[in-house]
Amino acid sequence: MMRLGSHEAHELNELLLSCTNSIQSMALFINQAQDPELRDMIVRHYSVHVQDYNMKVEYANRMISRDQLNIPALSMSPVAENPVYAYPGLQPRVQLQQLDDRAIVTSYLLTLKRAGREYAWSAMECSTPQLRAFLEDAFRMCSHQAFEVWSYMARKGLYPVEYATNTALQAMQQIYQPVSQHNPAQLYT
């Protein structure tokens, strides 16, 4: 039987707690979202978050999961061909009964970004190969979903899209040159 290191058990506990929060938040977001596109996106993502949680519970209870995380494909659709330069102002609401779509999508994006960082960090610290592979998959799940959420926000003018200037790109292109050796390790043998 595989055993988790104490640091892995602590990380898994934090990830389970975080997942509980994410799933509960998503349930509220689904009920409160007004834009059908936003609601459909969260509904589509919801089941993989529940699967992710259940797999973590299996690791906590049996030290192994026989399931394979259903990682969504990375959306390759173009983002904000014509970026919006006049973004609506934002100020925290200190009293509210319901979230608007902007608050929902912002909260969801930040949740995915935070969870992704936690999965990446936990994977780097993990000495159990099966758990490490699962955490890497969970990172990719969050990364792919965060990109889809960010793309939605960029299209709706809710997230600034600033492209690099030609001057900045040209400076970078002048500084960095490719390595001419395709197999540099041969130089040392």
Coordinates of C-alpha atoms in Angstrom, one line a residue:
M1 CA 0.0 0.0 0.0
M2 CA 1.3 3.5 -0.9
R3 CA 1.8 5.9 2.0
L4 CA 1.6 9.7 1.8
G5 CA 4.3 11.8 3.4
S6 CA 3.1 14.1 6.1
H7 CA 3.6 17.1 3.9
E8 CA 1.5 15.5 1.2
A9 CA -1.3 14.7 3.6
H10 CA -1.3 18.3 4.8
E11 CA -1.3 19.6 1.1
L12 CA -4.1 17.2 0.2
N13 CA -6.2 18.4 3.2
E14 CA -5.7 22.0 2.0
L15 CA -6.6 21.1 -1.5
L16 CA -9.7 19.3 -0.3
L17 CA -10.8 22.3 1.7
S18 CA -10.2 24.6 -1.3
C19 CA -12.1 22.2 -3.6
T20 CA -15.1 22.2 -1.2
N21 CA -15.1 26.0 -1.4
S22 CA -14.8 26.0 -5.2
I23 CA -17.7 23.6 -5.7
Q24 CA -20.0 25.5 -3.3
S25 CA -19.1 28.8 -5.0
M26 CA -19.8 27.3 -8.4
A27 CA -23.2 26.1 -7.2
L28 CA -24.0 29.7 -6.2
F29 CA -22.6 31.1 -9.5
I30 CA -24.8 28.7 -11.5
N31 CA -27.9 29.9 -9.7
Q32 CA -27.0 33.6 -9.9
A33 CA -25.4 34.0 -13.4
Q34 CA -27.6 36.0 -15.7
D35 CA -25.6 35.6 -19.0
P36 CA -26.5 32.2 -20.5
E37 CA -23.0 31.8 -21.9
L38 CA -21.4 32.3 -18.5
R39 CA -23.9 30.0 -16.8
D40 CA -23.3 27.3 -19.5
M41 CA -19.5 27.6 -19.1
I42 CA -19.7 27.1 -15.3
V43 CA -22.1 24.2 -15.7
R44 CA -19.8 22.6 -18.2
H45 CA -16.8 23.0 -15.8
Y46 CA -18.8 21.9 -12.7
S47 CA -18.6 18.1 -13.1
V48 CA -14.8 18.0 -13.5
H49 CA -14.5 19.9 -10.3
V50 CA -16.7 17.4 -8.5
Q51 CA -14.6 14.6 -10.1
D52 CA -11.4 16.3 -9.0
Y53 CA -12.8 16.5 -5.4
N54 CA -13.9 12.8 -5.4
M55 CA -10.4 11.7 -6.7
K56 CA -8.8 13.7 -3.8
V57 CA -11.1 12.0 -1.4
E58 CA -10.0 8.6 -2.8
Y59 CA -6.3 9.6 -2.3
A60 CA -7.1 10.7 1.3
N61 CA -8.9 7.4 2.1
R62 CA -7.2 4.8 -0.1
M63 CA -4.0 6.5 -1.1
I64 CA -4.9 5.8 -4.7
S65 CA -7.6 6.7 -7.3
R66 CA -8.4 4.5 -10.2
D67 CA -10.1 7.4 -12.0
Q68 CA -8.5 9.6 -14.7
L69 CA -9.3 13.4 -14.4
N70 CA -11.3 14.6 -17.4
I71 CA -9.1 17.5 -18.5
P72 CA -10.9 19.9 -20.9
A73 CA -9.2 20.7 -24.1
L74 CA -7.5 24.1 -24.3
S75 CA -9.6 26.5 -26.2
M76 CA -7.7 27.8 -29.2
S77 CA -10.2 30.3 -30.3
P78 CA -8.8 33.8 -30.9
V79 CA -9.1 36.2 -28.0
A80 CA -10.3 39.8 -28.4
E81 CA -9.3 40.7 -31.9
N82 CA -10.3 44.2 -31.2
P83 CA -9.5 44.8 -27.6
V84 CA -11.7 47.1 -25.6
Y85 CA -9.8 50.1 -24.2
A86 CA -12.6 51.7 -22.2
Y87 CA -13.2 49.2 -19.4
P88 CA -16.1 49.8 -17.0
G89 CA -15.0 51.0 -13.5
L90 CA -14.9 48.5 -10.7
Q91 CA -15.4 49.1 -7.0
P92 CA -16.1 46.5 -4.3
R93 CA -19.6 46.4 -3.2
V94 CA -19.7 46.3 0.6
Q95 CA -23.3 45.2 0.9
L96 CA -25.1 42.9 -1.5
Q97 CA -27.6 40.1 -1.7
Q98 CA -26.6 38.7 -5.1
L99 CA -23.5 38.7 -7.3
D100 CA -23.7 40.2 -10.8
D101 CA -22.1 38.4 -13.7
R102 CA -18.9 40.5 -13.5
A103 CA -18.4 39.5 -9.9
I104 CA -19.2 35.9 -10.6
V105 CA -16.7 35.6 -13.5
T106 CA -14.0 37.5 -11.7
S107 CA -14.4 35.3 -8.6
Y108 CA -14.4 32.2 -10.7
L109 CA -11.2 33.2 -12.6
L110 CA -9.4 34.1 -9.4
T111 CA -10.4 30.8 -7.9
L112 CA -9.1 28.9 -10.9
K113 CA -5.8 30.8 -10.9
R114 CA -5.3 30.3 -7.2
A115 CA -6.2 26.6 -7.4
G116 CA -3.8 26.2 -10.4
R117 CA -0.9 27.7 -8.4
E118 CA -1.7 25.4 -5.4
Y119 CA -1.8 22.3 -7.7
A120 CA 1.5 23.2 -9.3
W121 CA 3.2 23.9 -6.0
S122 CA 1.8 20.7 -4.5
A123 CA 2.9 18.6 -7.5
M124 CA 6.4 20.0 -7.2
E125 CA 6.5 18.9 -3.5
C126 CA 4.9 15.5 -4.0
S127 CA 7.0 12.3 -3.8
T128 CA 4.1 9.9 -4.5
P129 CA 4.2 9.4 -8.3
Q130 CA 0.4 8.7 -8.8
L131 CA -0.6 11.6 -6.7
R132 CA 1.9 13.8 -8.4
A133 CA 0.5 12.9 -11.9
F134 CA -3.0 13.6 -10.6
L135 CA -1.9 17.0 -9.3
E136 CA -0.3 17.9 -12.6
D137 CA -3.5 16.9 -14.4
A138 CA -5.5 19.1 -11.9
F139 CA -3.2 22.0 -12.7
R140 CA -3.8 21.6 -16.4
M141 CA -7.6 21.4 -15.8
C142 CA -7.4 24.7 -13.9
S143 CA -5.1 26.3 -16.5
H144 CA -7.4 25.3 -19.4
Q145 CA -10.6 26.4 -17.6
A146 CA -8.9 29.7 -16.5
F147 CA -8.0 30.5 -20.1
E148 CA -11.6 29.9 -21.2
V149 CA -12.9 32.2 -18.4
W150 CA -10.3 34.8 -19.2
S151 CA -11.2 34.7 -22.9
Y152 CA -14.9 35.2 -22.0
M153 CA -13.9 38.2 -19.8
A154 CA -11.7 39.7 -22.6
R155 CA -14.4 39.3 -25.2
K156 CA -16.9 41.0 -22.8
G157 CA -14.5 43.9 -22.0
L158 CA -14.2 42.8 -18.4
Y159 CA -10.4 42.1 -18.4
P160 CA -7.9 44.4 -20.0
V161 CA -6.1 43.0 -23.1
E162 CA -2.9 45.0 -23.8
Y163 CA -0.7 43.9 -26.6
A164 CA 3.0 44.5 -26.6
T165 CA 4.2 47.4 -28.7
N166 CA 6.3 46.8 -31.8
T167 CA 9.2 48.6 -30.1
A168 CA 9.1 46.3 -27.1
L169 CA 8.9 43.2 -29.3
Q170 CA 11.8 44.4 -31.6
A171 CA 14.0 45.1 -28.5
M172 CA 13.4 41.6 -27.2
Q173 CA 14.0 40.1 -30.7
Q174 CA 17.4 41.9 -30.9
I175 CA 18.5 40.7 -27.4
Y176 CA 17.8 37.0 -27.6
Q177 CA 19.3 34.8 -30.3
P178 CA 18.7 31.1 -30.8
V179 CA 21.3 28.4 -29.8
S180 CA 22.9 27.1 -32.9
Q181 CA 23.5 23.7 -31.5
H182 CA 20.4 21.4 -31.6
N183 CA 22.0 18.9 -29.2
P184 CA 24.3 20.9 -26.9
A185 CA 24.9 17.9 -24.7
Q186 CA 27.1 16.4 -27.5
L187 CA 29.6 19.1 -26.7
Y188 CA 30.3 17.4 -23.3
T189 CA 30.6 13.8 -24.4

